[in-house]
Coordinates of C-alpha atoms in Angstrom, one line a residue:
Chain Z
X1086 CA -18.9 -11.3 4.4
X1087 CA -17.4 -11.0 7.9
X1088 CA -14.5 -8.9 9.2
X1089 CA -12.1 -10.0 11.9
X1090 CA -9.8 -7.4 13.5
X1091 CA -6.7 -8.9 15.0
X1092 CA -4.8 -5.8 15.9
X1093 CA -4.0 -6.8 19.5
X1094 CA -3.0 -10.4 18.6
X1095 CA -0.9 -9.6 15.5
X1096 CA 0.3 -6.2 16.7
X1097 CA 1.7 -7.9 19.8
X1098 CA 4.7 -9.0 17.7
X1099 CA 5.8 -5.4 18.1
X1100 CA 4.9 -4.7 21.7
X1101 CA 5.7 -8.2 23.0
X1102 CA 1.9 -8.5 23.7
X1103 CA 1.8 -5.7 26.2
X1104 CA -0.7 -2.9 25.6
X1105 CA -1.9 -0.1 27.9
X1106 CA -5.3 -0.4 29.4
X1107 CA -6.3 3.0 27.9
X1108 CA -5.4 1.9 24.4
X1109 CA -7.3 -1.4 24.7
X1110 CA -10.4 0.2 26.3
X1111 CA -10.6 2.7 23.5
X1112 CA -10.1 -0.1 21.0
X1113 CA -12.9 -2.2 22.4
X1114 CA -15.3 0.7 22.8
X1115 CA -14.6 2.0 19.3
X1116 CA -15.3 -1.3 17.7
X1117 CA -18.7 -1.4 19.4
X1118 CA -19.6 1.3 16.8
X1119 CA -17.7 -0.2 13.9
X1120 CA -18.6 -3.0 11.4
X1121 CA -16.3 -5.8 12.5
X1122 CA -17.7 -9.2 13.5
X1123 CA -14.8 -10.7 15.5
X1124 CA -12.0 -9.2 17.6
X1125 CA -9.0 -11.4 18.1
X1126 CA -7.5 -10.4 21.5
X1127 CA -4.4 -12.5 21.7
X1128 CA -3.0 -16.0 22.3
X1129 CA -3.7 -18.6 24.9
X1130 CA -0.4 -20.4 25.6
X1131 CA 1.3 -22.8 27.9
X1132 CA 4.0 -21.1 30.1
X1133 CA 7.0 -20.1 28.0
X1134 CA 10.6 -19.5 29.1
X1135 CA 11.0 -16.0 27.6
X1136 CA 9.0 -13.0 28.8
X1137 CA 5.8 -12.5 26.9
X1138 CA 3.1 -10.0 27.8
X1139 CA -0.5 -10.3 29.0
X1140 CA -2.0 -10.7 25.5
X1141 CA 0.2 -13.7 24.8
X1142 CA -1.5 -15.6 27.6
X1143 CA -4.9 -13.8 27.9
X1144 CA -5.6 -14.8 31.6
X1145 CA -9.2 -15.1 32.6
X1146 CA -9.3 -11.7 34.5
X1147 CA -8.3 -10.1 31.2
X1148 CA -10.8 -11.9 29.2
X1149 CA -13.6 -11.1 31.7
X1150 CA -12.7 -7.4 31.5
X1151 CA -12.7 -7.5 27.7
X1152 CA -15.9 -9.4 27.5
X1153 CA -17.6 -6.8 29.7
X1154 CA -16.5 -4.0 27.4
X1155 CA -17.1 -5.5 24.0
X1156 CA -20.3 -6.3 22.1
X1157 CA -18.3 -8.2 19.4
X1158 CA -17.5 -11.9 19.1
X1159 CA -14.1 -12.5 20.7
X1160 CA -11.4 -14.7 19.5
X1161 CA -8.1 -16.1 20.8
X1162 CA -5.5 -18.0 18.8
X1163 CA -3.3 -21.0 19.6
X1164 CA 0.1 -21.8 18.0
X1165 CA -0.4 -25.3 16.8
X1166 CA 3.3 -26.1 17.2
X1167 CA 3.1 -25.4 20.9
X1168 CA -0.3 -26.9 21.9
X1169 CA -1.4 -30.6 21.9
X1170 CA -4.9 -32.0 22.4
X1171 CA -4.2 -32.9 26.0
X1172 CA -3.6 -29.2 26.8
X1173 CA -7.0 -28.1 25.4
X1174 CA -9.1 -28.6 28.5
X1175 CA -6.7 -26.6 30.8
X1176 CA -6.1 -23.9 28.3
X1177 CA -9.6 -23.4 27.0
X1178 CA -12.2 -24.5 29.5
X1179 CA -11.7 -21.2 31.5
X1180 CA -12.6 -19.3 28.3
X1181 CA -16.0 -20.8 27.9
X1182 CA -18.6 -18.0 27.9
X1183 CA -15.9 -15.4 27.4
X1184 CA -14.5 -16.4 24.0
X1185 CA -16.5 -17.3 20.9
X1186 CA -13.9 -18.6 18.5
X1187 CA -10.5 -20.3 18.9
X1188 CA -8.2 -20.1 15.9
X1189 CA -5.2 -22.4 15.2
X1190 CA -2.2 -21.0 13.5
X1191 CA -0.5 -23.8 11.7
X1192 CA 2.2 -24.9 9.2
X1193 CA 0.4 -26.8 6.5
X1194 CA 2.5 -29.9 7.1
X1195 CA 0.8 -30.3 10.4
X1196 CA -2.8 -30.2 9.3
X1197 CA -3.3 -33.8 10.4
X1198 CA -2.2 -32.9 14.0
X1199 CA -4.3 -29.7 13.9
X1200 CA -7.4 -31.7 12.9
X1201 CA -7.1 -33.6 16.2
X1202 CA -6.5 -30.4 18.1
X1203 CA -9.6 -28.9 16.5
X1204 CA -11.7 -31.9 17.4
X1205 CA -10.8 -31.4 21.1
X1206 CA -11.6 -27.7 20.9
X1207 CA -15.0 -28.3 19.2
X1208 CA -16.0 -30.5 22.2
X1209 CA -16.0 -27.2 24.2
X1210 CA -18.4 -25.7 21.7
X1211 CA -16.1 -23.0 20.4
X1212 CA -16.1 -21.9 16.8
X1213 CA -12.9 -23.0 15.2
X1214 CA -10.7 -21.3 12.6
X1215 CA -7.7 -22.7 10.9
X1216 CA -5.1 -20.1 9.9
X1217 CA -2.9 -22.0 7.6
X1218 CA 0.5 -20.3 6.7
X1219 CA 2.6 -20.2 3.6
X1220 CA -0.3 -20.2 1.1
X1221 CA 2.2 -19.3 -1.7
X1222 CA 3.8 -22.7 -1.2
X1223 CA 0.8 -24.9 -0.6
X1224 CA 1.1 -26.5 -4.0
X1225 CA 4.3 -28.1 -2.7
X1226 CA 2.6 -29.8 0.3
X1227 CA 1.0 -32.9 -1.3
X1228 CA -0.1 -34.5 2.0
X1229 CA -1.7 -31.2 3.1
X1230 CA -3.8 -30.9 0.0
X1231 CA -5.1 -34.5 0.5
X1232 CA -6.1 -33.7 4.1
X1233 CA -8.1 -30.6 3.4
X1234 CA -11.2 -32.7 2.8
X1235 CA -11.3 -33.5 6.6
X1236 CA -11.6 -29.8 7.6
X1237 CA -15.4 -29.6 7.1
X1238 CA -16.0 -31.7 10.2
X1239 CA -14.1 -29.6 12.7
X1240 CA -13.5 -26.0 11.4
X1241 CA -15.8 -23.0 10.8
X1242 CA -13.3 -21.1 8.8
X1243 CA -10.4 -22.2 6.6
X1244 CA -7.9 -19.2 6.3
X1245 CA -5.4 -18.8 3.6
X1246 CA -2.5 -16.9 5.2
X1247 CA -0.1 -15.0 2.9
X1248 CA 2.8 -15.4 5.3
X1249 CA 5.3 -13.7 3.1
X1250 CA 3.1 -10.9 1.8
X1251 CA 4.0 -11.9 -1.7
X1252 CA 0.9 -13.3 -3.3
X1253 CA -0.9 -11.5 -6.1
X1254 CA -4.7 -11.4 -6.9
X1255 CA -4.2 -14.2 -9.5
X1256 CA -2.6 -16.4 -6.8
X1257 CA -5.6 -15.7 -4.5
X1258 CA -8.1 -16.8 -7.1
X1259 CA -6.1 -19.9 -7.9
X1260 CA -5.7 -20.9 -4.3
X1261 CA -9.4 -20.3 -3.5
X1262 CA -10.3 -22.6 -6.4
X1263 CA -7.9 -25.3 -5.1
X1264 CA -9.5 -25.1 -1.6
X1265 CA -13.1 -25.0 -2.9
X1266 CA -12.4 -28.3 -4.8
X1267 CA -11.6 -29.9 -1.5
X1268 CA -13.8 -28.5 1.2
X1269 CA -17.1 -26.6 1.7
X1270 CA -15.6 -24.9 4.8
X1271 CA -16.0 -21.1 4.6
X1272 CA -12.8 -19.5 3.4
X1273 CA -10.9 -16.7 5.1
X1274 CA -8.0 -14.5 3.9
X1275 CA -5.2 -13.1 6.1
X1276 CA -3.0 -10.8 4.0
X1277 CA 0.3 -9.2 4.7
X1278 CA 1.2 -5.9 3.2
X1279 CA 4.9 -6.2 2.1
X1280 CA 3.9 -5.4 -1.5
X1281 CA 1.0 -3.2 -0.7
X1282 CA -1.3 -5.9 -2.0
X1283 CA -3.3 -6.5 1.2
X1284 CA -6.4 -4.6 0.0
X1285 CA -6.5 -5.9 -3.6
X1286 CA -5.9 -9.5 -2.5
X1287 CA -8.6 -9.2 0.1
X1288 CA -11.1 -7.7 -2.3
X1289 CA -10.3 -10.4 -4.8
X1290 CA -10.7 -13.0 -2.2
X1291 CA -14.2 -11.6 -1.3
X1292 CA -15.1 -11.5 -5.0
X1293 CA -14.2 -15.1 -5.4
X1294 CA -16.1 -16.4 -2.4
X1295 CA -14.0 -15.8 0.7
X1296 CA -16.4 -15.2 3.7
X1297 CA -14.1 -13.6 6.3
X1298 CA -11.2 -11.1 6.1
X1299 CA -8.5 -10.3 8.7
X1300 CA -7.5 -6.7 9.3
X1301 CA -5.6 -4.7 11.9
X1302 CA -5.8 -1.0 12.7
X1303 CA -3.0 0.9 10.8
X1304 CA -1.9 -2.5 9.6
X1305 CA -0.2 -3.2 12.9
X1306 CA 1.2 -6.7 12.7
X1307 CA 4.2 -8.9 12.2
X1308 CA 6.8 -7.6 9.9
X1309 CA 5.4 -5.4 7.2
X1310 CA 2.0 -5.7 8.8
X1311 CA -1.5 -6.4 7.6
X1312 CA -4.3 -5.1 5.6
X1313 CA -5.3 -1.9 7.4
X1314 CA -8.8 -2.0 9.0
X1315 CA -9.4 1.6 8.0
X1316 CA -8.5 0.9 4.3
X1317 CA -10.9 -2.1 4.0
X1318 CA -13.7 -0.2 5.8
X1319 CA -13.2 2.9 3.6
X1320 CA -13.2 0.8 0.4
X1321 CA -16.3 -1.2 1.4
X1322 CA -18.0 2.0 2.5
X1323 CA -17.4 3.6 -1.0
X1324 CA -18.0 0.5 -3.0
X1325 CA -20.8 -1.4 -1.2
X1326 CA -22.3 1.3 1.1
X1327 CA -21.1 -0.4 4.3
X1328 CA -22.0 1.9 7.2
X1329 CA -18.8 3.3 8.8
X1330 CA -18.6 5.8 11.7
X1331 CA -15.5 7.6 10.4
X1332 CA -15.3 9.8 13.5
X1333 CA -15.0 6.7 15.7
X1334 CA -12.6 5.1 13.2
X1335 CA -10.4 8.2 13.0
X1336 CA -10.0 8.4 16.8
X1337 CA -9.1 4.7 16.9
X1338 CA -6.6 5.0 14.1
X1339 CA -5.0 8.0 15.7
X1340 CA -4.4 6.1 19.0
X1341 CA -2.5 3.4 17.1
X1342 CA -0.6 5.8 14.9
X1343 CA 1.0 7.1 18.1
X1344 CA 2.4 3.6 18.8
X1345 CA 3.4 3.3 15.1
X1346 CA 5.8 6.3 15.5
X1347 CA 7.5 4.3 18.3
X1348 CA 7.6 0.8 16.6
X1349 CA 7.6 1.7 12.9
X1350 CA 5.6 -1.2 11.5
X1351 CA 4.7 -1.1 7.8
X1352 CA 6.5 -2.0 4.7
X1353 CA 9.9 -0.9 3.6
X1354 CA 12.5 -2.0 1.0
X1355 CA 13.7 -5.1 2.9
X1356 CA 10.2 -6.3 3.5
X1357 CA 9.3 -5.7 -0.1
X1358 CA 12.3 -7.8 -1.2
X1359 CA 11.3 -10.6 1.3
X1360 CA 7.7 -10.5 0.1
X1361 CA 8.4 -10.5 -3.6
X1362 CA 10.7 -13.5 -3.1
X1363 CA 8.7 -15.4 -0.5
X1364 CA 11.5 -15.2 2.1
X1365 CA 10.6 -15.3 5.8
X1366 CA 9.8 -11.8 7.1
X1367 CA 10.6 -13.0 10.7
X1368 CA 14.3 -12.9 9.7
X1369 CA 13.9 -9.4 8.2
X1370 CA 12.0 -8.2 11.3
X1371 CA 14.9 -9.3 13.6
X1372 CA 17.5 -7.7 11.4
X1373 CA 15.7 -4.4 11.1
X1374 CA 15.1 -4.2 14.8
X1375 CA 18.8 -4.7 15.6
X1376 CA 20.1 -1.2 14.9
X1377 CA 23.6 -2.3 13.9
X1378 CA 22.4 -3.8 10.6
X1379 CA 22.1 -1.3 7.8
X1380 CA 19.3 -1.8 5.2
X1381 CA 22.1 -2.6 2.7
X1382 CA 23.4 -5.5 4.7
X1383 CA 19.9 -6.8 5.2
X1384 CA 19.2 -6.7 1.5
X1385 CA 22.5 -8.4 0.8
X1386 CA 21.6 -11.1 3.3
X1387 CA 18.2 -11.6 1.6
X1388 CA 19.8 -11.8 -1.8
X1389 CA 22.2 -14.4 -0.4
X1390 CA 19.3 -16.4 1.1
X1391 CA 17.7 -16.3 -2.3
X1392 CA 20.9 -17.6 -3.9
X1393 CA 21.3 -20.2 -1.2
X1394 CA 24.5 -18.5 0.2
X1395 CA 24.8 -18.6 4.0
X1396 CA 24.9 -15.3 5.9
X1397 CA 28.1 -14.3 7.7
Chain I
X649 CA 8.2 -1.1 -20.9
X650 CA 9.7 2.1 -19.6
X651 CA 9.9 3.7 -16.2
X652 CA 9.8 7.4 -15.4
X653 CA 10.8 8.6 -12.0
X654 CA 9.3 11.9 -11.1
X655 CA 10.3 12.2 -7.4
X656 CA 11.7 15.7 -7.7
X657 CA 8.8 17.0 -9.7
X658 CA 5.9 15.4 -7.7
X659 CA 7.8 15.4 -4.4
X660 CA 8.1 19.2 -4.8
X661 CA 4.5 19.6 -3.6
X662 CA 5.9 18.8 -0.2
X663 CA 9.1 20.9 -0.2
X664 CA 7.8 23.7 -2.3
X665 CA 10.2 22.5 -5.0
X666 CA 13.3 23.2 -3.0
X667 CA 15.8 20.3 -2.6
X668 CA 19.3 20.2 -1.2
X669 CA 22.1 19.8 -3.7
X670 CA 23.4 16.7 -1.7
X671 CA 20.0 15.0 -2.0
X672 CA 19.7 15.7 -5.7
X673 CA 23.2 14.7 -6.6
X674 CA 22.8 11.4 -4.8
X675 CA 19.5 10.9 -6.6
X676 CA 21.0 11.5 -10.0
X677 CA 24.1 9.4 -9.4
X678 CA 22.0 6.5 -7.9
X679 CA 19.7 6.4 -10.9
X680 CA 22.7 6.1 -13.3
X681 CA 22.9 2.5 -11.8
X682 CA 19.1 1.9 -11.7
X683 CA 16.6 0.8 -14.3
X684 CA 14.6 3.9 -15.0
X685 CA 14.5 5.5 -18.5
X686 CA 13.4 9.0 -17.7
X687 CA 13.8 11.3 -14.7
X688 CA 11.4 14.2 -14.4
X689 CA 13.2 17.0 -12.7
X690 CA 10.6 19.7 -12.3
X691 CA 8.4 22.3 -13.9
X692 CA 9.2 25.1 -16.3
X693 CA 7.0 28.0 -15.5
X694 CA 6.3 31.6 -16.2
X695 CA 7.0 33.8 -13.1
X696 CA 4.4 33.3 -10.4
X697 CA 3.3 35.6 -7.7
X698 CA 3.9 33.2 -4.8
X699 CA 7.3 31.8 -3.8
X700 CA 8.1 28.5 -5.5
X701 CA 11.5 26.8 -5.4
X702 CA 14.2 26.1 -7.9
X703 CA 12.6 22.9 -9.3
X704 CA 9.4 24.7 -10.1
X705 CA 11.3 26.9 -12.7
X706 CA 14.3 24.7 -13.6
X707 CA 16.6 27.5 -14.7
X708 CA 19.2 26.7 -17.3
X709 CA 22.1 26.6 -14.8
X710 CA 20.2 23.9 -12.9
X711 CA 19.4 21.9 -16.0
X712 CA 23.0 22.1 -17.2
X713 CA 24.3 20.8 -13.8
X714 CA 21.7 17.9 -13.8
X715 CA 22.5 17.1 -17.4
X716 CA 26.2 16.8 -16.6
X717 CA 25.4 14.3 -13.7
X718 CA 22.8 12.1 -15.3
X719 CA 22.9 9.4 -18.0
X720 CA 19.1 9.2 -18.1
X721 CA 16.7 11.0 -20.4
X722 CA 15.5 14.1 -18.6
X723 CA 12.0 15.5 -18.5
X724 CA 10.3 18.7 -17.4
X725 CA 6.6 19.2 -17.1
X726 CA 4.3 22.2 -17.9
X727 CA 1.0 23.0 -16.3
X728 CA -1.3 23.4 -19.3
X729 CA -3.5 25.9 -17.4
X730 CA -0.6 28.3 -17.1
X731 CA 1.2 28.0 -20.4
X732 CA 0.1 29.1 -23.9
X733 CA 1.7 28.3 -27.3
X734 CA 3.2 31.8 -27.5
X735 CA 5.2 31.1 -24.2
X736 CA 6.8 27.9 -25.6
X737 CA 9.7 29.4 -27.4
X738 CA 10.9 31.5 -24.4
X739 CA 10.2 28.7 -21.9
X740 CA 11.6 25.7 -23.8
X741 CA 14.2 26.9 -26.4
X742 CA 16.8 27.2 -23.5
X743 CA 16.2 23.5 -22.7
X744 CA 17.2 22.2 -26.1
X745 CA 20.1 19.8 -25.7
X746 CA 19.4 19.6 -21.9
X747 CA 15.9 18.1 -21.8
X748 CA 14.6 15.1 -23.8
X749 CA 10.9 15.2 -23.0
X750 CA 8.4 17.8 -22.2
X751 CA 5.2 16.7 -20.5
X752 CA 1.9 18.6 -20.3
X753 CA -0.3 18.2 -17.2
X754 CA -3.8 18.9 -18.2
X755 CA -7.5 18.8 -17.3
X756 CA -9.2 16.6 -20.0
X757 CA -11.6 19.5 -20.9
X758 CA -8.6 21.4 -22.3
X759 CA -7.2 18.7 -24.6
X760 CA -8.0 20.8 -27.6
X761 CA -5.8 23.7 -26.2
X762 CA -3.1 21.2 -25.2
X763 CA -2.9 19.8 -28.7
X764 CA -1.9 23.3 -30.0
X765 CA 0.6 23.6 -27.2
X766 CA 2.1 20.2 -28.0
X767 CA 2.4 21.1 -31.7
X768 CA 4.5 24.1 -30.7
X769 CA 6.7 22.0 -28.4
X770 CA 7.1 19.4 -31.1
X771 CA 8.6 22.1 -33.4
X772 CA 11.6 22.2 -30.9
X773 CA 12.0 18.4 -31.4
X774 CA 11.2 17.4 -27.8
X775 CA 9.4 14.2 -27.0
X776 CA 6.0 15.1 -25.8
X777 CA 3.9 13.4 -23.1
X778 CA 0.3 14.2 -22.1
X779 CA -0.5 13.7 -18.4
X780 CA -4.2 13.8 -18.4
X781 CA -5.9 14.1 -15.0
X782 CA -9.1 12.7 -13.5
X783 CA -9.1 9.4 -15.4
X784 CA -11.9 8.1 -13.1
X785 CA -14.1 10.8 -14.6
X786 CA -13.1 10.7 -18.3
X787 CA -16.3 9.0 -19.3
X788 CA -18.1 12.2 -18.4
X789 CA -16.0 14.4 -20.8
X790 CA -17.6 13.7 -24.2
X791 CA -15.6 16.3 -26.1
X792 CA -12.4 15.0 -24.7
X793 CA -13.1 11.4 -25.8
X794 CA -13.8 12.7 -29.3
X795 CA -10.5 14.6 -29.5
X796 CA -8.2 11.7 -28.4
X797 CA -7.8 10.7 -32.0
X798 CA -5.7 13.8 -32.7
X799 CA -3.1 12.9 -30.0
X800 CA -1.2 10.6 -32.4
X801 CA 0.2 13.5 -34.4
X802 CA 1.8 15.4 -31.5
X803 CA 2.4 13.1 -28.5
X804 CA 4.8 10.3 -27.7
X805 CA 3.0 9.2 -24.5
X806 CA -0.6 9.5 -23.5
X807 CA -0.8 9.2 -19.7
X808 CA -3.8 8.2 -17.7
X809 CA -3.5 10.0 -14.3
X810 CA -5.4 8.6 -11.4
X811 CA -5.7 12.0 -9.8
X812 CA -7.8 10.9 -6.9
X813 CA -6.0 7.6 -6.2
X814 CA -9.3 5.8 -6.3
X815 CA -9.2 3.7 -9.5
X816 CA -9.1 -0.1 -9.3
X817 CA -7.5 -2.6 -11.7
X818 CA -10.8 -3.1 -13.5
X819 CA -11.0 0.6 -14.2
X820 CA -7.5 0.7 -15.5
X821 CA -8.3 -2.1 -18.0
X822 CA -11.5 -0.4 -19.1
X823 CA -9.8 3.0 -19.6
X824 CA -6.9 1.5 -21.5
X825 CA -9.4 -0.2 -23.8
X826 CA -11.3 3.1 -24.3
X827 CA -8.0 4.9 -25.2
X828 CA -6.7 2.2 -27.5
X829 CA -10.0 2.4 -29.5
X830 CA -9.1 6.1 -30.2
X831 CA -5.3 6.4 -30.6
X832 CA -2.2 4.4 -31.3
X833 CA -0.2 6.7 -29.0
X834 CA 1.8 4.7 -26.4
X835 CA -0.1 4.7 -23.1
X836 CA 1.3 5.6 -19.7
X837 CA 0.0 5.3 -16.2
X838 CA 0.5 7.7 -13.3
X839 CA -1.0 6.2 -10.1
X840 CA -1.6 7.7 -6.7
X841 CA -1.5 5.5 -3.6
X842 CA -4.5 6.6 -1.5
X843 CA -5.9 3.1 -1.5
X844 CA -2.5 1.3 -1.8
X845 CA -3.4 0.4 -5.3
X846 CA -0.5 2.0 -7.0
X847 CA 1.4 -1.2 -7.7
X848 CA -1.5 -3.4 -8.7
X849 CA -2.9 -0.7 -11.0
X850 CA 0.5 -0.2 -12.6
X851 CA 1.1 -3.9 -13.1
X852 CA -2.4 -4.2 -14.6
X853 CA -1.7 -1.3 -16.9
X854 CA 1.5 -3.0 -18.1
X855 CA -0.2 -6.3 -18.6
X856 CA -2.9 -4.5 -20.7
X857 CA -0.4 -2.7 -22.9
X858 CA 0.8 0.5 -21.1
X859 CA 4.3 1.3 -22.1
X860 CA 5.5 3.7 -19.5
X861 CA 4.9 3.9 -15.7
X862 CA 5.5 6.8 -13.3
X863 CA 7.1 6.2 -9.9
X864 CA 8.6 8.2 -7.1
X865 CA 11.1 7.2 -4.5
X866 CA 9.3 6.3 -1.2
X867 CA 6.1 7.4 -3.1
X868 CA 7.0 11.1 -2.4
X869 CA 4.3 13.1 -4.2
X870 CA 1.2 15.2 -3.9
X871 CA -1.2 14.1 -1.2
X872 CA -1.0 10.4 -0.5
X873 CA 1.8 10.1 -2.9
X874 CA 2.6 7.8 -5.8
X875 CA 3.6 4.2 -6.6
X876 CA 7.0 3.7 -4.9
X877 CA 9.9 3.3 -7.3
X878 CA 11.4 0.7 -4.9
X879 CA 8.2 -1.3 -4.9
X880 CA 7.8 -1.4 -8.7
X881 CA 11.5 -2.3 -9.1
X882 CA 11.3 -5.0 -6.5
X883 CA 8.2 -6.5 -8.1
X884 CA 9.7 -6.5 -11.6
X885 CA 13.0 -7.9 -10.3
X886 CA 11.2 -10.9 -8.7
X887 CA 8.6 -11.4 -11.5
X888 CA 10.5 -10.5 -14.6
X889 CA 14.1 -10.7 -13.6
X890 CA 14.7 -7.0 -14.1
X891 CA 18.2 -6.2 -12.9
X892 CA 18.1 -4.0 -9.8
X893 CA 21.2 -2.9 -7.8
X894 CA 19.5 -3.1 -4.4
X895 CA 22.5 -1.6 -2.6
X896 CA 22.2 1.6 -4.6
X897 CA 18.4 1.6 -4.3
X898 CA 18.5 1.2 -0.6
X899 CA 20.9 4.2 -0.1
X900 CA 18.6 6.3 -2.4
X901 CA 15.5 5.2 -0.5
X902 CA 17.2 6.0 2.8
X903 CA 17.9 9.5 1.8
X904 CA 14.3 10.2 1.0
X905 CA 13.0 8.4 4.1
X906 CA 14.8 11.1 6.1
X907 CA 12.7 13.8 4.3
X908 CA 9.6 11.7 4.8
X909 CA 10.0 11.9 8.6
X910 CA 9.8 15.6 8.2
X911 CA 7.0 15.9 5.7
X912 CA 5.0 12.7 6.3
X913 CA 3.7 12.0 2.8
X914 CA 1.9 8.7 2.3
X915 CA -1.7 7.6 2.7
X916 CA -3.8 8.0 5.8
X917 CA -7.5 7.8 6.7
X918 CA -8.5 11.2 5.2
X919 CA -6.6 10.4 1.9
X920 CA -8.2 6.9 1.8
X921 CA -11.6 8.6 2.1
X922 CA -10.8 11.1 -0.6
X923 CA -9.4 8.4 -2.9
X924 CA -12.3 6.0 -2.4
X925 CA -14.8 8.7 -3.2
X926 CA -12.9 10.6 -5.9
X927 CA -12.6 13.8 -3.9
X928 CA -9.8 16.2 -4.6
X929 CA -6.7 15.3 -2.4
X930 CA -5.4 18.8 -2.9
X931 CA -8.1 19.9 -0.4
X932 CA -7.1 17.1 2.0
X933 CA -3.5 18.0 1.7
X934 CA -4.2 21.6 2.8
X935 CA -6.3 20.5 5.7
X936 CA -3.8 18.0 7.0
X937 CA -0.9 20.4 6.8
X938 CA -2.8 23.0 8.8
X939 CA -2.3 21.6 12.3
X940 CA -5.4 23.0 13.8
X941 CA -7.6 20.7 11.8
X942 CA -8.1 17.3 13.5
X943 CA -8.5 14.2 11.3
X944 CA -12.1 14.1 12.6
X945 CA -12.9 17.5 11.2
X946 CA -11.2 16.6 7.9
X947 CA -13.2 13.5 7.5
X948 CA -16.4 15.4 8.4
X949 CA -15.6 18.0 5.7
X950 CA -15.0 15.2 3.2
X951 CA -18.2 13.5 4.1
X952 CA -20.0 16.9 3.7
X953 CA -18.4 17.5 0.3
X954 CA -19.6 14.1 -0.8
X955 CA -23.1 15.0 0.4
X956 CA -22.8 18.4 -1.3
X957 CA -22.9 20.3 2.1
X958 CA -20.6 23.3 2.2
X959 CA -17.8 23.4 4.8
X960 CA -18.0 26.0 7.6

């Protein structure tokens, strides 16, 4: 079983993908002594109109510096919606020798397009991971389910992403079964923590054959955040005897808890409601960050979305 | 299925059982519109040497005021270790007509003594609940297991308390089975949230026949805290259609989140380690609250406890 820490990539949703050098250096050095297999550093992206920080583009000088500091396999991720096969060479050739795996974050309806993108990436000899969103709604995507069988040829990991943070262990088991009937590609799980189910869903996924789990330090990540690295490591240490250097881990956690005081990621009532009802947490995150919305009005808006009533 | 909110009782570990009148009045009024069956207000206790606040003693004037504001069944709890049958009349007769249930918090090795205490309480016509600690270690208490059969006669609820916050859903299922083989008393579950397993353990307990679940607003409670009221209500709303007034709930949650900023309950790495390894969180709570201990030294102390090495 492998562990992928994506704190910088997923945590970037809070810091707009800017991180201090001190924080990142401590992060990389700490992980050299911790049991994770992959570190996902950020995105590689074509130029965007809005301002987005260093870890949204991962320029080569940054990747070189990170490569020199880390003993782990390094990962970057692409947003499928923004990248086409013809961009692959320019975006990824500079990463050869610096990055080990390229992941593709995708909406299940575009799996066909993503397969072509993955084929281009494979030509550059990267490992490829598919991070496929909205797992709680996969059953509604007939075409997607039919295309899963083509994943074997181009992907090293097939991730189920609990985008809404609303799946339960029973759903994880059912979805793994559905995937295993269609592909032999190793399965991954990326959980969100809206309902505080990140740990149990991940342990359930492992028990039912998932081979890689995503985590972030203190759960830093979009919306309600992710399964906490420190929680999975502590659980696996106690249950399976996984070796964990808790002194290193505690210093690392401490450095991100300082940021958490500033940005306040983690679950709260609006995120619980959005998770429990499979509503987009992106909306909630925007409402919560605009101070003039009270929690009350956010929850009313969520309840209206659920009923199909438009917000004011 | 019934819900018992014990925010004031269990949250008192952080505030030394002092709460502002404004907070408590808002709490009581909010719950009049929320789906909980019981509110546990605090302890009734013989005089103690150290200073402990109003909600550790629950004097009659306080109970009268609370009774006048709440439509819910009201509960107080006794610490079995501090109360003997001969104290019952003086402690509890004044509560007749004000309080509906008396709970007894007990170490499983003293179930025999608690049965006698419960018999005295029953004479005053209160409902009686047993909150039996250390459920992860019950299998080691042979005498306790043999005495469970006597519970039927004197208790209305038999609570499994996950004192260390370290049990998993599989443990919950196994323990319920063990209890059901010995008594027909309705089963309750009181979870702690060290490993963020409060929700899934409680839902598992319900699924396997538990009839009452303890919760606290924002999880306020000893150490890493409890299953969050708002999380259980949100889950049951989405899963079972339980009616929840989210506007009322959000105002209530908001009022306790202000206190949380001050007292910082909730899980963190030391509590995760204590939960995962069934080590007393009381120790961790004391270490964390004394500022001169770093997390590092706390985790070292926990690791030493686990290895049986004495702290310095």
